[in-house]
């Protein structure tokens, strides 16, 4: 469902980002209804070729979606994965042997030259290549052997919101297709997303405490780690608050020393094994008197300094990241508005980033 605005709201800061966030339940439904059969067909063809390894290639928000796919592929399929270093081929001219390797390139626009060049080089090196984009007519789709359209519709705000969740759901359905699953765990996501996005006032009240934050730390483990990285990116690109994202395990290896009762910490607590693995980190953070904000199950929120309760009961851990990011997108938006900035147009950014 798209947001609508009256004439007096046309120049309202953040109206485009707000409208695109509101579209997400409809985008998720579209993928489940229209995209799923096409994604399953691509997955069936690729599964028949039995790739022995997966390389994931992306930048920015799409890189966080690719990291989510890495967790899915390794956990659900036991398939070894890596995140590609594109400069090894685009800048250094390396020619790795990629026979029997599946290279998945995730890009909203499909237009960044380094993504196109590295994918083309991978195909020449013998890889199976799959592009996951919001533009089936893009150069990346053209250079790839296979393509998945995430069906998010045009995204005009510079901060990516609906294309991120659309990428996550599309990648989840693809991995389920590789393993012969039906992706049924995703069926309830559109309704749950609607319920989360309706809690705008709750997030706005929470955002008031971060209006003057000088830095933030965001942490998680397992499937929630890509959410932590994406939330940090959203906060940095919209509100310009330095936001550092860490795996909970990495946070304990040094960076914990910078945590105090002034700098806020956001913990993304997935309801499942990832959340269980994060528990010792939460205990250490509470012991240091951290200003701890939790996105996760009710019990974890109540044990923190505050947070946002996610409706995770009965929701498979592997699809929870599609819900986890929603309140954090809203938080980035509300903090930015509270700081007198326009989240639709962050300074120094372009919608298509042409790295080479």
Short mmCIF file of C-alpha atoms in Angstrom, two decimals:
data_model
loop_
_atom_site.label_atom_id
_atom_site.label_comp_id
_atom_site.label_asym_id
_atom_site.label_seq_id
_atom_site.Cartn_x
_atom_site.Cartn_y
_atom_site.Cartn_z
CA UNK A 1 0.00 0.00 0.00
CA UNK A 2 1.49 3.35 -1.04
CA UNK A 3 1.35 6.38 1.20
CA UNK A 4 -0.58 9.40 -0.09
CA UNK A 5 0.03 13.04 0.72
CA UNK A 6 -2.05 16.19 0.54
CA UNK A 7 -0.86 19.26 -1.31
CA UNK A 8 0.40 20.78 1.94
CA UNK A 9 2.61 17.75 2.56
CA UNK A 10 4.32 17.71 -0.82
CA UNK A 11 7.42 19.50 0.46
CA UNK A 12 7.53 17.74 3.81
CA UNK A 13 11.06 16.50 4.57
CA UNK A 14 11.27 12.75 4.41
CA UNK A 15 7.93 12.24 2.67
CA UNK A 16 9.48 10.03 -0.02
CA UNK A 17 11.34 7.78 2.41
CA UNK A 18 8.24 7.60 4.61
CA UNK A 19 6.08 6.61 1.66
CA UNK A 20 8.53 3.95 0.51
CA UNK A 21 8.78 2.46 3.98
CA UNK A 22 4.98 2.23 4.00
CA UNK A 23 5.03 0.31 0.70
CA UNK A 24 6.98 -2.60 2.15
CA UNK A 25 4.07 -4.88 3.14
CA UNK A 26 2.70 -4.56 -0.40
CA UNK A 27 6.12 -5.29 -1.90
CA UNK A 28 6.47 -8.41 0.25
CA UNK A 29 3.03 -9.61 -0.91
CA UNK A 30 3.97 -8.98 -4.53
CA UNK A 31 7.10 -11.07 -4.20
CA UNK A 32 5.23 -13.92 -2.53
CA UNK A 33 2.40 -13.83 -5.06
CA UNK A 34 4.19 -13.02 -8.32
CA UNK A 35 7.89 -13.39 -7.75
CA UNK A 36 8.08 -16.67 -5.87
CA UNK A 37 7.35 -18.98 -8.84
CA UNK A 38 9.96 -17.20 -10.98
CA UNK A 39 12.53 -17.32 -8.18
CA UNK A 40 11.86 -21.02 -7.64
CA UNK A 41 12.41 -21.70 -11.36
CA UNK A 42 15.79 -19.96 -11.29
CA UNK A 43 16.76 -21.82 -8.12
CA UNK A 44 15.80 -25.17 -9.65
CA UNK A 45 18.02 -24.58 -12.68
CA UNK A 46 20.98 -23.49 -10.57
CA UNK A 47 20.55 -26.36 -8.08
CA UNK A 48 20.75 -28.82 -10.96
CA UNK A 49 24.25 -27.51 -11.75
CA UNK A 50 25.42 -28.25 -8.17
CA UNK A 51 27.73 -25.31 -7.44
CA UNK A 52 30.41 -26.18 -4.89
CA UNK A 53 30.94 -22.66 -3.53
CA UNK A 54 29.15 -19.30 -3.53
CA UNK A 55 30.66 -15.83 -3.87
CA UNK A 56 28.44 -12.86 -3.03
CA UNK A 57 29.12 -9.48 -4.59
CA UNK A 58 27.50 -6.19 -3.56
CA UNK A 59 27.98 -2.69 -2.17
CA UNK A 60 26.26 -0.65 0.54
CA UNK A 61 22.77 -1.73 1.54
CA UNK A 62 22.93 -4.59 -0.96
CA UNK A 63 26.10 -5.80 0.74
CA UNK A 64 24.10 -6.24 3.94
CA UNK A 65 21.48 -8.20 2.01
CA UNK A 66 24.28 -10.35 0.58
CA UNK A 67 25.58 -11.00 4.10
CA UNK A 68 22.09 -12.24 5.04
CA UNK A 69 22.21 -14.59 2.05
CA UNK A 70 25.60 -15.86 3.26
CA UNK A 71 24.05 -16.88 6.59
CA UNK A 72 21.16 -18.58 4.79
CA UNK A 73 23.38 -20.51 2.39
CA UNK A 74 25.80 -21.67 5.06
CA UNK A 75 23.17 -22.57 7.66
CA UNK A 76 20.33 -23.87 5.49
CA UNK A 77 22.43 -25.58 2.81
CA UNK A 78 25.85 -26.11 4.36
CA UNK A 79 27.29 -24.43 1.26
CA UNK A 80 30.56 -22.54 1.82
CA UNK A 81 30.31 -18.84 0.94
CA UNK A 82 32.50 -15.78 0.69
CA UNK A 83 32.02 -12.07 0.13
CA UNK A 84 33.87 -11.06 -3.02
CA UNK A 85 36.61 -8.43 -3.12
CA UNK A 86 35.77 -6.82 -6.44
CA UNK A 87 38.98 -4.82 -6.72
CA UNK A 88 40.96 -8.05 -7.11
CA UNK A 89 39.52 -8.33 -10.62
CA UNK A 90 38.54 -4.73 -11.49
CA UNK A 91 41.69 -3.00 -10.19
CA UNK A 92 44.29 -5.78 -10.07
CA UNK A 93 43.16 -7.91 -12.98
CA UNK A 94 43.23 -11.19 -11.05
CA UNK A 95 41.79 -14.17 -12.92
CA UNK A 96 40.58 -16.74 -10.37
CA UNK A 97 39.32 -20.16 -11.38
CA UNK A 98 35.56 -19.94 -10.74
CA UNK A 99 34.40 -23.17 -12.33
CA UNK A 100 31.52 -24.69 -10.32
CA UNK A 101 31.21 -21.46 -8.32
CA UNK A 102 27.94 -19.54 -8.09
CA UNK A 103 28.47 -15.77 -8.07
CA UNK A 104 25.45 -13.86 -6.76
CA UNK A 105 25.55 -10.11 -7.34
CA UNK A 106 23.02 -8.04 -5.39
CA UNK A 107 22.32 -4.49 -6.58
CA UNK A 108 19.24 -2.28 -6.37
CA UNK A 109 19.94 -0.45 -9.63
CA UNK A 110 22.15 -3.00 -11.37
CA UNK A 111 24.12 -0.06 -12.74
CA UNK A 112 27.36 0.23 -10.76
CA UNK A 113 30.30 -0.30 -13.13
CA UNK A 114 32.40 -2.35 -10.70
CA UNK A 115 29.53 -4.78 -10.07
CA UNK A 116 28.94 -5.17 -13.78
CA UNK A 117 32.64 -5.60 -14.55
CA UNK A 118 33.32 -8.08 -11.76
CA UNK A 119 30.26 -10.15 -12.67
CA UNK A 120 31.30 -10.21 -16.30
CA UNK A 121 34.80 -11.28 -15.30
CA UNK A 122 33.37 -14.01 -13.08
CA UNK A 123 31.30 -15.38 -15.94
CA UNK A 124 34.34 -15.40 -18.19
CA UNK A 125 36.19 -17.29 -15.43
CA UNK A 126 33.62 -20.07 -15.54
CA UNK A 127 31.21 -19.04 -12.77
CA UNK A 128 27.46 -19.38 -12.75
CA UNK A 129 26.27 -15.81 -12.39
CA UNK A 130 23.03 -14.60 -10.80
CA UNK A 131 21.99 -10.95 -10.56
CA UNK A 132 19.44 -9.91 -7.93
CA UNK A 133 18.22 -6.43 -8.82
CA UNK A 134 15.27 -4.05 -8.90
CA UNK A 135 15.86 -3.42 -12.60
CA UNK A 136 15.57 -6.31 -15.09
CA UNK A 137 16.79 -4.00 -17.88
CA UNK A 138 20.01 -3.08 -16.07
CA UNK A 139 23.56 -3.71 -17.35
CA UNK A 140 24.07 -6.15 -14.47
CA UNK A 141 21.05 -8.22 -15.45
CA UNK A 142 22.30 -8.24 -19.04
CA UNK A 143 25.77 -9.51 -18.17
CA UNK A 144 24.51 -12.25 -15.82
CA UNK A 145 23.38 -15.71 -16.84
CA UNK A 146 20.42 -15.61 -14.44
CA UNK A 147 18.39 -12.76 -12.95
CA UNK A 148 15.91 -12.29 -10.10
CA UNK A 149 13.71 -9.20 -10.14
CA UNK A 150 12.93 -8.13 -6.56
CA UNK A 151 9.76 -6.33 -7.75
CA UNK A 152 10.08 -3.40 -5.35
CA UNK A 153 8.98 -0.77 -7.84
CA UNK A 154 10.79 2.57 -8.34
CA UNK A 155 12.65 3.76 -5.25
CA UNK A 156 13.30 7.51 -5.25
CA UNK A 157 14.53 8.26 -1.73
CA UNK A 158 18.30 7.97 -1.46
CA UNK A 159 18.17 5.72 1.63
CA UNK A 160 17.12 2.27 0.46
CA UNK A 161 14.26 0.79 2.46
CA UNK A 162 11.83 -1.27 0.39
CA UNK A 163 14.57 -2.59 -1.90
CA UNK A 164 16.42 -3.92 1.15
CA UNK A 165 13.53 -5.95 2.52
CA UNK A 166 12.60 -7.03 -1.01
CA UNK A 167 16.16 -8.27 -1.53
CA UNK A 168 16.05 -10.21 1.73
CA UNK A 169 12.79 -11.94 0.90
CA UNK A 170 13.90 -12.72 -2.67
CA UNK A 171 17.17 -14.19 -1.43
CA UNK A 172 15.36 -16.24 1.20
CA UNK A 173 13.00 -17.68 -1.43
CA UNK A 174 15.96 -18.40 -3.71
CA UNK A 175 17.83 -20.32 -1.01
CA UNK A 176 14.65 -22.21 -0.14
CA UNK A 177 14.29 -23.06 -3.83
CA UNK A 178 17.84 -24.43 -3.90
CA UNK A 179 17.01 -26.80 -1.05
CA UNK A 180 13.62 -27.78 -2.44
CA UNK A 181 11.64 -25.87 0.20
CA UNK A 182 8.45 -23.92 -0.36
CA UNK A 183 9.38 -20.76 1.57
CA UNK A 184 6.27 -21.11 3.68
CA UNK A 185 7.93 -19.47 6.67
CA UNK A 186 7.57 -16.13 4.87
CA UNK A 187 3.79 -16.27 4.44
CA UNK A 188 2.96 -14.14 7.49
CA UNK A 189 5.53 -11.42 6.82
CA UNK A 190 3.31 -8.88 4.99
CA UNK A 191 0.74 -8.75 7.80
CA UNK A 192 3.42 -8.59 10.49
CA UNK A 193 5.23 -5.83 8.60
CA UNK A 194 2.01 -3.81 8.46
CA UNK A 195 1.58 -4.14 12.21
CA UNK A 196 5.15 -2.99 12.88
CA UNK A 197 4.95 0.01 10.53
CA UNK A 198 1.71 1.12 12.19
CA UNK A 199 3.65 1.78 15.42
CA UNK A 200 5.06 5.12 14.21
CA UNK A 201 4.23 7.03 17.38
CA UNK A 202 6.07 4.48 19.49
CA UNK A 203 9.22 4.86 17.39
CA UNK A 204 8.93 8.65 17.34
CA UNK A 205 8.91 8.71 21.13
CA UNK A 206 11.93 6.41 21.26
CA UNK A 207 13.79 8.59 18.75
CA UNK A 208 13.67 11.61 21.06
CA UNK A 209 16.32 10.08 23.31
CA UNK A 210 18.79 9.83 20.41
CA UNK A 211 18.34 13.28 18.90
CA UNK A 212 21.61 14.56 20.36
CA UNK A 213 23.59 11.31 20.26
CA UNK A 214 27.20 11.78 19.18
CA UNK A 215 27.72 8.14 18.28
CA UNK A 216 25.89 4.83 18.50
CA UNK A 217 26.85 1.17 18.63
CA UNK A 218 24.66 -1.51 17.05
CA UNK A 219 25.24 -5.18 17.72
CA UNK A 220 23.75 -8.59 17.02
CA UNK A 221 24.69 -12.16 16.21
CA UNK A 222 23.69 -14.73 13.64
CA UNK A 223 20.88 -13.77 11.29
CA UNK A 224 20.54 -10.43 13.09
CA UNK A 225 24.07 -9.26 12.28
CA UNK A 226 23.18 -8.03 8.75
CA UNK A 227 20.33 -6.08 10.37
CA UNK A 228 22.80 -4.38 12.73
CA UNK A 229 25.00 -3.39 9.79
CA UNK A 230 22.07 -2.09 7.76
CA UNK A 231 20.66 -0.13 10.71
CA UNK A 232 24.05 1.51 11.25
CA UNK A 233 24.22 2.44 7.58
CA UNK A 234 20.73 3.96 7.67
CA UNK A 235 21.54 6.07 10.72
CA UNK A 236 24.80 7.31 9.23
CA UNK A 237 23.46 8.18 5.80
CA UNK A 238 20.31 9.94 7.06
CA UNK A 239 21.14 11.53 10.43
CA UNK A 240 24.96 11.62 10.03
CA UNK A 241 25.40 10.05 13.50
CA UNK A 242 28.52 7.85 13.51
CA UNK A 243 27.03 4.39 14.04
CA UNK A 244 29.37 1.45 14.55
CA UNK A 245 28.08 -2.05 13.89
CA UNK A 246 29.64 -5.13 15.45
CA UNK A 247 28.96 -8.79 15.77
CA UNK A 248 28.39 -9.38 19.47
CA UNK A 249 31.43 -11.66 19.52
CA UNK A 250 33.61 -8.94 17.96
CA UNK A 251 32.24 -6.32 20.35
CA UNK A 252 33.71 -8.26 23.27
CA UNK A 253 37.13 -8.35 21.60
CA UNK A 254 38.11 -4.74 22.30
CA UNK A 255 35.35 -2.33 21.19
CA UNK A 256 33.41 -2.99 24.42
CA UNK A 257 35.88 -0.64 26.10
CA UNK A 258 34.28 2.38 24.41
CA UNK A 259 30.78 1.55 25.71
CA UNK A 260 29.58 3.74 28.59
CA UNK A 261 26.31 5.10 29.93
CA UNK A 262 26.32 7.97 27.43
CA UNK A 263 26.72 6.36 24.02
CA UNK A 264 23.55 4.40 23.12
CA UNK A 265 23.79 0.73 22.21
CA UNK A 266 21.14 -0.91 20.04
CA UNK A 267 21.00 -4.70 20.25
CA UNK A 268 19.13 -6.66 17.61
CA UNK A 269 18.07 -9.81 19.42
CA UNK A 270 16.81 -12.46 17.06
CA UNK A 271 14.37 -14.88 18.68
CA UNK A 272 16.37 -18.09 18.31
CA UNK A 273 19.96 -19.30 18.40
CA UNK A 274 21.37 -15.93 17.38
CA UNK A 275 19.67 -14.26 20.32
CA UNK A 276 20.89 -16.98 22.66
CA UNK A 277 24.46 -16.45 21.44
CA UNK A 278 24.08 -12.69 22.06
CA UNK A 279 22.96 -13.14 25.69
CA UNK A 280 26.46 -12.97 27.26
CA UNK A 281 27.05 -9.72 25.35
CA UNK A 282 23.80 -8.25 26.67
CA UNK A 283 24.83 -9.21 30.19
CA UNK A 284 28.20 -7.47 29.78
CA UNK A 285 26.54 -4.36 28.35
CA UNK A 286 24.11 -4.17 31.28
CA UNK A 287 27.04 -4.64 33.64
CA UNK A 288 28.73 -1.60 32.13
CA UNK A 289 25.60 0.50 32.61
CA UNK A 290 25.11 0.91 28.88
CA UNK A 291 22.11 2.85 27.53
CA UNK A 292 20.76 -0.34 25.97
CA UNK A 293 17.92 -0.34 23.44
CA UNK A 294 16.72 -3.77 22.30
CA UNK A 295 14.86 -4.71 19.14
CA UNK A 296 13.54 -8.20 19.75
CA UNK A 297 11.32 -10.36 21.96
CA UNK A 298 9.33 -8.83 24.82
CA UNK A 299 11.40 -10.39 27.60
CA UNK A 300 14.64 -8.96 26.16
CA UNK A 301 13.12 -5.49 25.76
CA UNK A 302 11.86 -5.48 29.34
CA UNK A 303 15.34 -6.38 30.62
CA UNK A 304 16.93 -3.45 28.76
CA UNK A 305 16.67 0.34 29.06
CA UNK A 306 13.87 0.26 26.52
CA UNK A 307 13.27 -0.93 23.01
CA UNK A 308 10.85 -2.19 20.42
CA UNK A 309 9.05 -5.49 20.88
CA UNK A 310 8.96 -7.55 17.70
CA UNK A 311 6.11 -10.00 16.97
CA UNK A 312 8.44 -12.96 16.60
CA UNK A 313 6.33 -15.69 18.24
CA UNK A 314 6.04 -18.49 15.70
CA UNK A 315 8.22 -16.69 13.15
CA UNK A 316 11.18 -18.71 11.87
CA UNK A 317 14.52 -17.21 12.90
CA UNK A 318 15.79 -17.09 9.32
CA UNK A 319 13.07 -14.66 8.18
CA UNK A 320 13.03 -12.42 11.26
CA UNK A 321 15.59 -10.00 9.72
CA UNK A 322 12.89 -8.88 7.26
CA UNK A 323 10.92 -7.63 10.27
CA UNK A 324 13.85 -6.53 12.46
CA UNK A 325 14.99 -3.79 10.12
CA UNK A 326 11.58 -2.07 9.92
CA UNK A 327 11.61 -0.29 13.32
CA UNK A 328 15.25 0.62 12.73
CA UNK A 329 14.42 2.22 9.37
CA UNK A 330 11.71 4.15 11.18
CA UNK A 331 14.14 5.10 13.94
CA UNK A 332 16.68 6.45 11.44
CA UNK A 333 13.90 8.45 9.79
CA UNK A 334 12.55 9.89 13.05
CA UNK A 335 15.97 10.76 14.47
CA UNK A 336 16.83 12.55 11.23
CA UNK A 337 13.59 14.56 11.28
CA UNK A 338 14.16 15.42 14.95
CA UNK A 339 17.61 16.75 14.06
CA UNK A 340 16.10 19.06 11.44
CA UNK A 341 17.43 17.17 8.40
CA UNK A 342 15.79 15.66 5.35
CA UNK A 343 16.19 11.87 5.12
CA UNK A 344 15.12 11.91 1.46
CA UNK A 345 18.27 13.66 0.35
CA UNK A 346 21.39 12.94 2.43
CA UNK A 347 24.30 15.16 1.52
CA UNK A 348 26.99 13.89 -0.85
CA UNK A 349 25.03 10.78 -1.91
CA UNK A 350 23.62 9.62 -5.24
CA UNK A 351 21.05 6.90 -5.86
CA UNK A 352 23.36 4.99 -8.18
CA UNK A 353 26.90 4.91 -6.80
CA UNK A 354 29.28 4.39 -9.71
CA UNK A 355 32.31 2.79 -8.08
CA UNK A 356 34.87 1.21 -10.34
#
